[in-house]
Coordinates of C-alpha atoms and ligand atoms in Angstrom, one line a residue:
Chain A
X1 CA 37.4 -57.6 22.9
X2 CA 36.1 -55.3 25.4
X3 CA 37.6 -52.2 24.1
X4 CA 36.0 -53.0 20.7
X5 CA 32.6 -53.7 22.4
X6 CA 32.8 -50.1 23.9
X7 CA 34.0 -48.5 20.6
X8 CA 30.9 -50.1 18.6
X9 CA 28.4 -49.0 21.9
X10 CA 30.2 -45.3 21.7
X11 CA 29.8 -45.0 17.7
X12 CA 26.0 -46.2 18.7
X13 CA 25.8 -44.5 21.2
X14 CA 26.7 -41.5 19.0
X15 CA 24.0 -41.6 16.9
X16 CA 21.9 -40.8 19.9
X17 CA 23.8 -37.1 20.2
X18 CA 22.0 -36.0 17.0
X19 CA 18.7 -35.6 19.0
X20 CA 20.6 -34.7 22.3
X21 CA 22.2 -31.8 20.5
X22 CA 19.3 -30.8 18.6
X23 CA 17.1 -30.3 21.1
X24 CA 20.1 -28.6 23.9
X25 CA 20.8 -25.9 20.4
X26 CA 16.9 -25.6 19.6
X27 CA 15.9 -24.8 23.6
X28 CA 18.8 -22.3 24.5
X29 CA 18.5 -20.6 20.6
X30 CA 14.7 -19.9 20.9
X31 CA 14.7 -19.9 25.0
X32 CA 16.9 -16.9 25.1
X33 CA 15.4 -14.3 23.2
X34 CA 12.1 -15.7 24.2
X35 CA 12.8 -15.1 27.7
X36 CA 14.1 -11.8 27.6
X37 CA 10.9 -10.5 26.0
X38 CA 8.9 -12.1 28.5
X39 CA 11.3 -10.5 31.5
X40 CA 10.6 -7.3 29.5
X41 CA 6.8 -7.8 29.7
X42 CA 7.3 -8.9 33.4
X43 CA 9.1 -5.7 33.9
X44 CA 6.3 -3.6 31.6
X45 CA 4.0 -0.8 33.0
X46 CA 0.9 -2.9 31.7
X47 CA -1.2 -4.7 34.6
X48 CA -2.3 -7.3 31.6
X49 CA 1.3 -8.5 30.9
X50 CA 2.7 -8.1 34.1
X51 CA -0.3 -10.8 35.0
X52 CA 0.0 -13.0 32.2
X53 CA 3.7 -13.3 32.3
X54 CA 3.9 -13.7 35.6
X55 CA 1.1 -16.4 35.2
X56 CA 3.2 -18.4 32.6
X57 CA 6.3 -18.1 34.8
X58 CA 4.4 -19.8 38.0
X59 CA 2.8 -22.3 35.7
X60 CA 5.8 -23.3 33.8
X61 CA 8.2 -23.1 36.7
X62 CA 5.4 -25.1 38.8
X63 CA 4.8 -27.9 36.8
X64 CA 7.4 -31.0 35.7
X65 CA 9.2 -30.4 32.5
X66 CA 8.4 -34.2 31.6
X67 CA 4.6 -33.3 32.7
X68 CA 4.5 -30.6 30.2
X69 CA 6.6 -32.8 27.1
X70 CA 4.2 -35.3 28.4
X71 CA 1.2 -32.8 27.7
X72 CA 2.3 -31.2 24.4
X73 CA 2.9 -34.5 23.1
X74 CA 0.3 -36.4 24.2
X75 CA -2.4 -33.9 25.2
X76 CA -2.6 -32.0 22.8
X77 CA -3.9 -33.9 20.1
X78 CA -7.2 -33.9 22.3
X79 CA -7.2 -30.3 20.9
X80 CA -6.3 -31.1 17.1
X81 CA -3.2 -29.6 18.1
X82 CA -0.3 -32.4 16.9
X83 CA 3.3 -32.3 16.9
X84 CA 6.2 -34.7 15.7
X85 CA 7.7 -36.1 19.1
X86 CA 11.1 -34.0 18.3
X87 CA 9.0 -31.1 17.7
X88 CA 6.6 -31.7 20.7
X89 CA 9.9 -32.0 22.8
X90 CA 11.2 -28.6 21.5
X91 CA 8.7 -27.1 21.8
X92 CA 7.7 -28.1 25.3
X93 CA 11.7 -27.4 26.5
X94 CA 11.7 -23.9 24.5
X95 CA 8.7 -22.8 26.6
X96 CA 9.8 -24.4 30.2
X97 CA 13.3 -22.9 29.5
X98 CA 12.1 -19.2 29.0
X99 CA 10.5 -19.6 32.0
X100 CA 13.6 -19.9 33.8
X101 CA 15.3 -17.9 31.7
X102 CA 13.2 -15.1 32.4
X103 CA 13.2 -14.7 35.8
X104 CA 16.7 -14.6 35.4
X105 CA 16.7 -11.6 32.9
X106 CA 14.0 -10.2 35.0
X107 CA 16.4 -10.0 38.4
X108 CA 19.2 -9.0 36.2
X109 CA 17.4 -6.1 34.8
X110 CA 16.0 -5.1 38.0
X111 CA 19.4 -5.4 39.7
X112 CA 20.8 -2.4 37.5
X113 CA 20.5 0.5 39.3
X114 CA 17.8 3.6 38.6
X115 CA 20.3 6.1 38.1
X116 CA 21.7 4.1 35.2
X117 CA 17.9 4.9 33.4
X118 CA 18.2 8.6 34.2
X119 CA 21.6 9.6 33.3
X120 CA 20.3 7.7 30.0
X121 CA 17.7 9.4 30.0
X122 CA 18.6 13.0 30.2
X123 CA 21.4 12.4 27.8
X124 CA 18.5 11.7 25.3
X125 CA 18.1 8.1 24.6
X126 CA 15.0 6.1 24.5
X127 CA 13.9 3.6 26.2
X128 CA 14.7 1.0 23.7
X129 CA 19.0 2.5 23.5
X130 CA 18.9 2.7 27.2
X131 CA 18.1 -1.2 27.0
X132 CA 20.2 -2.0 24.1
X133 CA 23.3 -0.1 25.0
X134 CA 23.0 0.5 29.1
X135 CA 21.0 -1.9 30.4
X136 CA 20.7 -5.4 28.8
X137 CA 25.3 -5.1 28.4
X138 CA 25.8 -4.9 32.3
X139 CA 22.5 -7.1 33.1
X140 CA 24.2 -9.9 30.7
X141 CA 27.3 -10.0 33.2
X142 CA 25.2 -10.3 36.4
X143 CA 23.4 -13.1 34.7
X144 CA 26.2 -15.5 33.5
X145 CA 26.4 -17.4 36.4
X146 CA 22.6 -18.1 36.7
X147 CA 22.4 -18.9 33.2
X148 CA 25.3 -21.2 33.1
X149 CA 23.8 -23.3 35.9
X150 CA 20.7 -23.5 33.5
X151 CA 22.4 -24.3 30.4
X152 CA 23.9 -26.9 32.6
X153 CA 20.7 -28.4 33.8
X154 CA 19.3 -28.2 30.1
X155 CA 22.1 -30.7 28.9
X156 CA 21.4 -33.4 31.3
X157 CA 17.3 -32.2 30.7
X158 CA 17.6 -33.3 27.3
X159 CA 17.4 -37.0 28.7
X160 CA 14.0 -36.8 29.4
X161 CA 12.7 -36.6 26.1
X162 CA 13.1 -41.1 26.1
X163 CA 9.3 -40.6 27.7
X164 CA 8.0 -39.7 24.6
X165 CA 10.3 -42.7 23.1
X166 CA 13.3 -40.3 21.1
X167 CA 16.5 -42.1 21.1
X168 CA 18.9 -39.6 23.0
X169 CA 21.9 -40.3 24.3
X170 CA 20.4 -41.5 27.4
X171 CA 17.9 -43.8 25.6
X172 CA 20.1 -45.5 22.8
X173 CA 22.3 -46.5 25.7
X174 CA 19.6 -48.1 27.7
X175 CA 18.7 -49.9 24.5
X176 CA 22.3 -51.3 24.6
X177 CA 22.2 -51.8 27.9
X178 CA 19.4 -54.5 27.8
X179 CA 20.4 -55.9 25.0
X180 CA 23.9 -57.0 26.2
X181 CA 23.2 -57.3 29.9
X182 CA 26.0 -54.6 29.9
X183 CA 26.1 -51.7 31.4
X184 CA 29.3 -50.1 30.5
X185 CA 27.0 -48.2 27.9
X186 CA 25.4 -46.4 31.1
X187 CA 29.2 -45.5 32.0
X188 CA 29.7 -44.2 28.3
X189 CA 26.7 -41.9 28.7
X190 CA 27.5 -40.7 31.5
X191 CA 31.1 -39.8 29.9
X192 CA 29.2 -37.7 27.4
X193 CA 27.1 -35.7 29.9
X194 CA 30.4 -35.2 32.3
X195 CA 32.5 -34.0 28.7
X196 CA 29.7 -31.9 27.5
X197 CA 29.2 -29.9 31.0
X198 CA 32.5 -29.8 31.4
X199 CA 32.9 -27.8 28.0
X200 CA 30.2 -25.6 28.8
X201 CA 32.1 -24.9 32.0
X202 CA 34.9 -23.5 30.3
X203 CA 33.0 -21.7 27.7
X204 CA 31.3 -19.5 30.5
X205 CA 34.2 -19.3 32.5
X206 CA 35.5 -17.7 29.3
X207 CA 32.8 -15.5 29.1
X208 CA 33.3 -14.5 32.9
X209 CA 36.6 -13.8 32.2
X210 CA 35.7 -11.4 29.0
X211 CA 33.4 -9.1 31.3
X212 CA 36.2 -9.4 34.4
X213 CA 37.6 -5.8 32.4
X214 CA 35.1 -3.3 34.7
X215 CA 33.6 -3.9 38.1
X216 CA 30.1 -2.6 39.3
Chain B
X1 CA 17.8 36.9 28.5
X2 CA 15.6 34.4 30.0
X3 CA 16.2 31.3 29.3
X4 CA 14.2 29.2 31.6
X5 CA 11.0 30.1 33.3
X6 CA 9.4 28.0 36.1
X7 CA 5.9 29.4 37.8
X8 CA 4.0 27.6 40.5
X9 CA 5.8 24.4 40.1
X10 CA 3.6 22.1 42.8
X11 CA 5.0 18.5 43.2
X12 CA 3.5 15.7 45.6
X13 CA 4.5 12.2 46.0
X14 CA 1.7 10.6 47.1
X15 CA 0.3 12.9 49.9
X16 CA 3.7 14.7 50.6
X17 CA 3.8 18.5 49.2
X18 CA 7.2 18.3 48.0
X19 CA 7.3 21.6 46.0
X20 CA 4.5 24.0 47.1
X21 CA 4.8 26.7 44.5
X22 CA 8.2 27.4 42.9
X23 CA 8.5 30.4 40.6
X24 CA 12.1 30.8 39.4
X25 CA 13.4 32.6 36.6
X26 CA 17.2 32.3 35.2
X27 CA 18.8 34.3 32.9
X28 CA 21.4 33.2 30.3
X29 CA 24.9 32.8 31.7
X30 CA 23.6 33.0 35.8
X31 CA 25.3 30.8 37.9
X32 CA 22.2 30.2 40.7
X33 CA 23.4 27.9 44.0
X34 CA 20.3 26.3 45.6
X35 CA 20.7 25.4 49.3
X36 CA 17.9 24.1 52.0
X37 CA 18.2 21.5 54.7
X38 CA 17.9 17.8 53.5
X39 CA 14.3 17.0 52.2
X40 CA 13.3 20.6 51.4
X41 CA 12.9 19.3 47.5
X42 CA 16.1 21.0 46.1
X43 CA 16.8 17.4 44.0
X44 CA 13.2 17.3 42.8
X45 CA 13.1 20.6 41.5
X46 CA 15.9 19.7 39.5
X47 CA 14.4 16.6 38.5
X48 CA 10.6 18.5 37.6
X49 CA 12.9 20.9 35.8
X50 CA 14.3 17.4 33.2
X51 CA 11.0 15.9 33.7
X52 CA 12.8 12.9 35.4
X53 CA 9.7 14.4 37.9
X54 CA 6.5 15.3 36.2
X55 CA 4.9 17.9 38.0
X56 CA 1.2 18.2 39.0
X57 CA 1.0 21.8 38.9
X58 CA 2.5 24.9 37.6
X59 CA 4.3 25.3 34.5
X60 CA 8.1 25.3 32.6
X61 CA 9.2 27.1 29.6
X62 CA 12.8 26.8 28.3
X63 CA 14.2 29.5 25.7
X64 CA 10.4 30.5 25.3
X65 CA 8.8 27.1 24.5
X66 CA 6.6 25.5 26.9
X67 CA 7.4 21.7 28.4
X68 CA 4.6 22.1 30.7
X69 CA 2.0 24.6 30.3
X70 CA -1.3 26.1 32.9
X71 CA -4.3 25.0 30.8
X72 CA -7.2 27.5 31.9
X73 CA -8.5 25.3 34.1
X74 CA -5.2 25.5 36.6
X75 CA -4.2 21.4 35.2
X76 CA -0.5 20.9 33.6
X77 CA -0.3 20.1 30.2
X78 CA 2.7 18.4 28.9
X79 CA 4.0 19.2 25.2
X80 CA 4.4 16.2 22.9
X81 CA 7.1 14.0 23.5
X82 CA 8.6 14.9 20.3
X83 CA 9.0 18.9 21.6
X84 CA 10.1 18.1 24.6
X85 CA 12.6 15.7 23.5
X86 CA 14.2 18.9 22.0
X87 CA 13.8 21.2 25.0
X88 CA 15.3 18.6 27.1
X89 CA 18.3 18.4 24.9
X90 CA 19.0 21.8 26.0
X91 CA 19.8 20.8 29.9
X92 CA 22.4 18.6 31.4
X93 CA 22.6 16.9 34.7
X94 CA 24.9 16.1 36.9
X95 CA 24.1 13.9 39.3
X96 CA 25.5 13.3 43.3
X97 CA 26.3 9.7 42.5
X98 CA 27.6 9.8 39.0
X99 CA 25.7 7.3 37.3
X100 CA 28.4 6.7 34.9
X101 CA 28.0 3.9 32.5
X102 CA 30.2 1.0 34.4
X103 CA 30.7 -1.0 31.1
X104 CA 32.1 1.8 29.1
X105 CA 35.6 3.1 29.0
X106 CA 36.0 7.5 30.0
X107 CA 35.7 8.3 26.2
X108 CA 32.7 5.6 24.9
X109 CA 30.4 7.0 28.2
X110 CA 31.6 10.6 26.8
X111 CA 30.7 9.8 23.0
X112 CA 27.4 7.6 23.8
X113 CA 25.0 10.7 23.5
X114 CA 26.7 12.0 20.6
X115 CA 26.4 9.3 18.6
X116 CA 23.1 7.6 19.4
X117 CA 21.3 10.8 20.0
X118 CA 22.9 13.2 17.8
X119 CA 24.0 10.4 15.2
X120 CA 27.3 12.2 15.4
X121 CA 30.3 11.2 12.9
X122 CA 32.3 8.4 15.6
X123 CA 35.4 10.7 14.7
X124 CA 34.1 14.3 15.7
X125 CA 32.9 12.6 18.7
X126 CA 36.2 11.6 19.9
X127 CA 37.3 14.9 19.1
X128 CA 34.9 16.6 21.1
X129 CA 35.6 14.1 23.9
X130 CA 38.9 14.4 23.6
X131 CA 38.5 18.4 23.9
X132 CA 36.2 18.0 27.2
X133 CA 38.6 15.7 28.4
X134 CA 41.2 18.0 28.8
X135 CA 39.1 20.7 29.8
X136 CA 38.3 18.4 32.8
X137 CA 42.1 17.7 33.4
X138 CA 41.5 14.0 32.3
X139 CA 43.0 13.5 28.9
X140 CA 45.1 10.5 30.4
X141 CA 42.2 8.7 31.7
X142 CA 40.6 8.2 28.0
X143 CA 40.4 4.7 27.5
X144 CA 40.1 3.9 31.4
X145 CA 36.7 2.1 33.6
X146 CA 34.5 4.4 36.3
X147 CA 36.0 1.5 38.6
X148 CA 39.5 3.0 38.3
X149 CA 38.8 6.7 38.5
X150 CA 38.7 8.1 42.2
X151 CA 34.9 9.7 43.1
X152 CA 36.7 13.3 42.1
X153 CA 37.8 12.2 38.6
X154 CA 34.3 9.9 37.5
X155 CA 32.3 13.3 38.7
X156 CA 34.8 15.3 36.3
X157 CA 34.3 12.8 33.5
X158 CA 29.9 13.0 34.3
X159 CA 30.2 17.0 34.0
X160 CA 32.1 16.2 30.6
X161 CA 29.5 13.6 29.2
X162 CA 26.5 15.7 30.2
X163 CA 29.0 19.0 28.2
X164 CA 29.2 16.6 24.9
X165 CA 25.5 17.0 24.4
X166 CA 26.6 20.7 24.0
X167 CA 23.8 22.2 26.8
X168 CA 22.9 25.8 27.3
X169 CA 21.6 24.5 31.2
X170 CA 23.9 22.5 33.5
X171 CA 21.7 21.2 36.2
X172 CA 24.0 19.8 39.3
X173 CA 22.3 17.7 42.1
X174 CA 25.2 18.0 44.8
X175 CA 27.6 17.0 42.8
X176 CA 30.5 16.9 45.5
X177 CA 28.5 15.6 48.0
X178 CA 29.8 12.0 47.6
X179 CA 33.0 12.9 47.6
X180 CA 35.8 12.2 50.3
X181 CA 36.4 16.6 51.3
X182 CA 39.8 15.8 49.5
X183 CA 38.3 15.5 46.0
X184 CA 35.4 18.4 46.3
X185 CA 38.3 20.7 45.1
X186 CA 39.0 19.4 41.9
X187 CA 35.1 19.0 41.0
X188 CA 34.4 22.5 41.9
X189 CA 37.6 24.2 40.0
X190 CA 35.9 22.1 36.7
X191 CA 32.1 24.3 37.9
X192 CA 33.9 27.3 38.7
X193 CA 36.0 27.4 35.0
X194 CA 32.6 26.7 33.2
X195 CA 30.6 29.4 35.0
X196 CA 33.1 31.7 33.8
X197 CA 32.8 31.0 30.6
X198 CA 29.3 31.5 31.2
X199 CA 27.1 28.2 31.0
X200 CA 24.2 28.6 33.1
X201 CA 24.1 26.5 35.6
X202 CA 21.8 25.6 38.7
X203 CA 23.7 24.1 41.5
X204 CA 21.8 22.7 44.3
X205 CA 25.1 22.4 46.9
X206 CA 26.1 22.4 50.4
X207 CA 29.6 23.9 49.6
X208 CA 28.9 27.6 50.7
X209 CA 31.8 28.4 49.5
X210 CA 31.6 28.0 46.1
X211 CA 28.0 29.3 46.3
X212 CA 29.6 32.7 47.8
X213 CA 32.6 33.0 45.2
X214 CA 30.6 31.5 41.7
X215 CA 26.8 31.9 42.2
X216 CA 25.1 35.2 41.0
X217 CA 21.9 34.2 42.8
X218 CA 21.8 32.2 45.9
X219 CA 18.3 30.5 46.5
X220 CA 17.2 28.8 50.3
X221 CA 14.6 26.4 49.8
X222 CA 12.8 25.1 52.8
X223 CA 9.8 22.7 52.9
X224 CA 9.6 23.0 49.2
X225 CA 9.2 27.2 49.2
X226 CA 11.5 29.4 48.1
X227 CA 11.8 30.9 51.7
X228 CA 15.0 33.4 50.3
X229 CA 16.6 34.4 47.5
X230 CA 19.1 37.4 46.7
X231 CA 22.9 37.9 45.6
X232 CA 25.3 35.8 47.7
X233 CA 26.6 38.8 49.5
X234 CA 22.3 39.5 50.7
X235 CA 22.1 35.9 51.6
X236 CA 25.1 34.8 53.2
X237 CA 25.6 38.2 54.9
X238 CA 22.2 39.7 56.0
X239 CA 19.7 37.0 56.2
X240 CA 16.2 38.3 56.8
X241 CA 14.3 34.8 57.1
X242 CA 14.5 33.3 60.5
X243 CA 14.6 30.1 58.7
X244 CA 17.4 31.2 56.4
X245 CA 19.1 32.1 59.7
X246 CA 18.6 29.0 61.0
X247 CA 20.3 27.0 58.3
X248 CA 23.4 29.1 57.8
X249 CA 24.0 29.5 61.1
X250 CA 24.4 25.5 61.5
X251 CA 26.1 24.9 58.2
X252 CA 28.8 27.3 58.6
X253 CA 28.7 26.9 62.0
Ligands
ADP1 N1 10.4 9.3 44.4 C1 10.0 9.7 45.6 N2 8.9 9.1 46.2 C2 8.4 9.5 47.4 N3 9.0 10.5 48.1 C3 10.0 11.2 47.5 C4 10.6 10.8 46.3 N4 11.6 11.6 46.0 C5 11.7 12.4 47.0 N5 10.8 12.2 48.0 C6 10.6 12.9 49.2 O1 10.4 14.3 48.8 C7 11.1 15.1 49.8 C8 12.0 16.0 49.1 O2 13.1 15.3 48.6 P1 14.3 15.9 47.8 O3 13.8 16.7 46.7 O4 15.2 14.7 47.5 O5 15.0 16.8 48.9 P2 16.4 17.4 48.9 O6 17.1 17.2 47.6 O7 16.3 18.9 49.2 O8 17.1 16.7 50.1 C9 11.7 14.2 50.8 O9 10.8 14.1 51.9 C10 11.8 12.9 50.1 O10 11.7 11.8 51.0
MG2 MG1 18.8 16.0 47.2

């Protein structure tokens, strides 16, 4: 009896991962890149981008991610701007997440040393192969740890997309949970969030490991 | 034959003269030690001369063709990038701390110009690196990191990544100067086999030494002047600047 009742709340509880996953893919796929061009901006000789970016960084690491999915979804439509909640939640997470991320890339970058720009540089490469080939290779091992801790925080982030009423992981099982005066569904959640950072763990232990073959 | 010319290079950083008028000329094939106390701009010539520096005054010519040029008016013009893209492809540097690529085995920091510069075949490359490499005494360190060469052996494998690029100048920023005395050696026997077979080089150092036994010129900068400049034998062994004096007495003191 009660191993069936938490086989049928993890099979509903399941159907909750589609938008938990979605969104954790969605953020990190279109966060990353998005961030790094930002760090580059950051990083850029141009007064107007240094400014702006570093204005977007302070107002999107200052603020509440659920203030800002609260203000894409619900503010915005003050401006004719609308979005579906799952996009509005994307969206919202994409641009919070470059944030972060690019304050990471930023540090990474700026943690490579000068020298490494001008032995590039009188060998002949541009600015663009230095980044490519030099820069942006030894920056991505100096980051992993950062950005593990982040991609970390995004999975248990995801939850607060039930404020704008998507049926996450987190969500379904509170629906359960008042329904059935139960709350081993809470316990099955959390049993999803522990396996999932657990996997992501490994995977940048992994990664770790794969840049372990130089030091410096 | 002149290969590169350098008049009234002027240099400030900020409001600090670093170079206050350097004329130089080098012929093809001189071997020209540059020595000074610390802070008399021996590294920033260099760096004017690669336009890591860009200089506020003055002007250099390499082979003939102008990277910077005197305007009538006394102001540096650079060339376009695309000209001087080419000049600089003529001139190699070594510098004091390396700056190898960390992330890339002895041969892939060898064959990264080559190929991304020079769009080299990835095969000639490896030849060529291969070549170098035992040219530098390092054929068996091919496929290993920077972090498991000694400071004498990743300066070896610098002077044969800044050779791949195939330079007619060899610019050295003291290139043994990080090195435990121990290693110097081996770095200087790799300078000393390639000025004889006649690359030009300019070699700012502190290893009077080698500037006595390889260098055709010796130059003593001092608060960015030329204060001296003469065969080895006229500058190590009859001084006629009080200055020059000065500094040889201490450093071989
Ligand atoms: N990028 C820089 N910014 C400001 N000052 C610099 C810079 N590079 C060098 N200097 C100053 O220029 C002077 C000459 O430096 P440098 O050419 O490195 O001398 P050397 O190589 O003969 O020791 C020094 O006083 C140094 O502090
Ligand atoms: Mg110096």
């Amino acid at each position: 009896m009660e191993l069936e009742y938490i086989i049928n709340s993890s099979i509903a509880i399941a159907k909750g991962c589609k938008i938990t996953y979605s969104l954790f893919f969605s953020t990190l796929i279109f966060s990353l890149p998005l961030g790094l061009l930002i760090a580059l901006a950051r990083i850029s000789k141009s007064n107007l981008l240094q400014a702006a970016t570093g204005t977007y960084i302070w107002l999107l690491r200052g603020t509440p991610l659920l203030l800002q999915v609260f203000f894409i979804y619900f503010g915005l439509p003050a401006f004719g701007i609308k979005f579906e909640s799952m996009t509005a939640a994307i969206v919202a997470f994409v641009l919070n997440y470059a944030a972060y991320f690019a304050e990471i890339f930023r540090s990474g970058i700026q943690s490579i040393d000068r020298g490494q720009y001008e032995s590039a540089d009188v060998l002949g490469l541009t600015y663009s192969q230095t980044m490519r080939r030099i820069i942006v290779p030894q920056m991505t091992k100096r980051i992993l740890p950062p950005v593990s801790n982040e991609v970390i925080t995004l999975v248990k982030d995801t939850a607060l997309v039930f404020g704008i009423g998507l049926a996450d992981v987190l969500r379904t099982a509170q629906i359960i949970v008042t329904r059935d005066f139960n709350i081993s569904a809470f316990l099955i959640a959390g049993v999803f969030y522990l396996v999932n950072t657990l996997a992501l763990t490994l995977i940048f232990r992994k990664l770790e490991q794969k840049y372990s073959y130089y030091t410096g | 034959m002149n290969i590169l010319t350098v008049k009234n290079i002027c240099k400030k950083f900020n409001n600090l003269e670093v170079l206050r008028g350097i004329d130089l000329e080098v012929n093809k094939g001189e071997v020209i030690a540059i020595i000074g106390p610390s802070g008399s701009g021996k590294s920033t010539l260099l760096r004017c001369l690669i336009r890591l520096e860009t200089i506020d005054k003055g002007s250099v010519a390499i082979e003939g063709k102008p990277m910077v040029y005197q305007d009538s008016n006394g102001d540096s013009i650079y060339s376009s990038e695309k000209d001087i893209r080419i000049l600089r492809k003529k001139m190699g540097m070594v510098f004091q701390n390396f700056n190898l690529f960390p992330h890339k085995s002895v041969l892939e920091n060898i064959i990264e110009a080559p190929i991304t510069v020079s769009n080299t075949p990835l095969i000639e490359a490896e030849n060529i690196a291969d070549q170098l490499l035992e040219k530098v005494g390092l054929a068996d360190k091919r496929d290993s990191y920077p972090c498991e060469l000694s400071g004498g052996q990743k300066q070896r494998v610098a002077i044969a990544r800044a050779l791949a690029m195939n330079p007619d100048i060899m610019l050295f920023d003291e290139p043994t100067s990080a090195l435990d005395p121990e290693l110097t050696g081996e770095v200087l026997k790799v300078m000393k086999a390639l000025a004889e077979e006649h690359m030009t080089m300019l070699v700012v150092t502190h290893e009077m030494g080698f500037a006595r036994e390889v260098a055709n010129k010796v130059i003593f900068m001092d608060n960015g002047e030329i204060i001296e400049q003469g065969n080895p034998q006229e500058v190590f062994g009859n001084p006629k600047h009080p200055r020059t004096k000065a500094f040889l007495g201490q450093i071989l003191r």
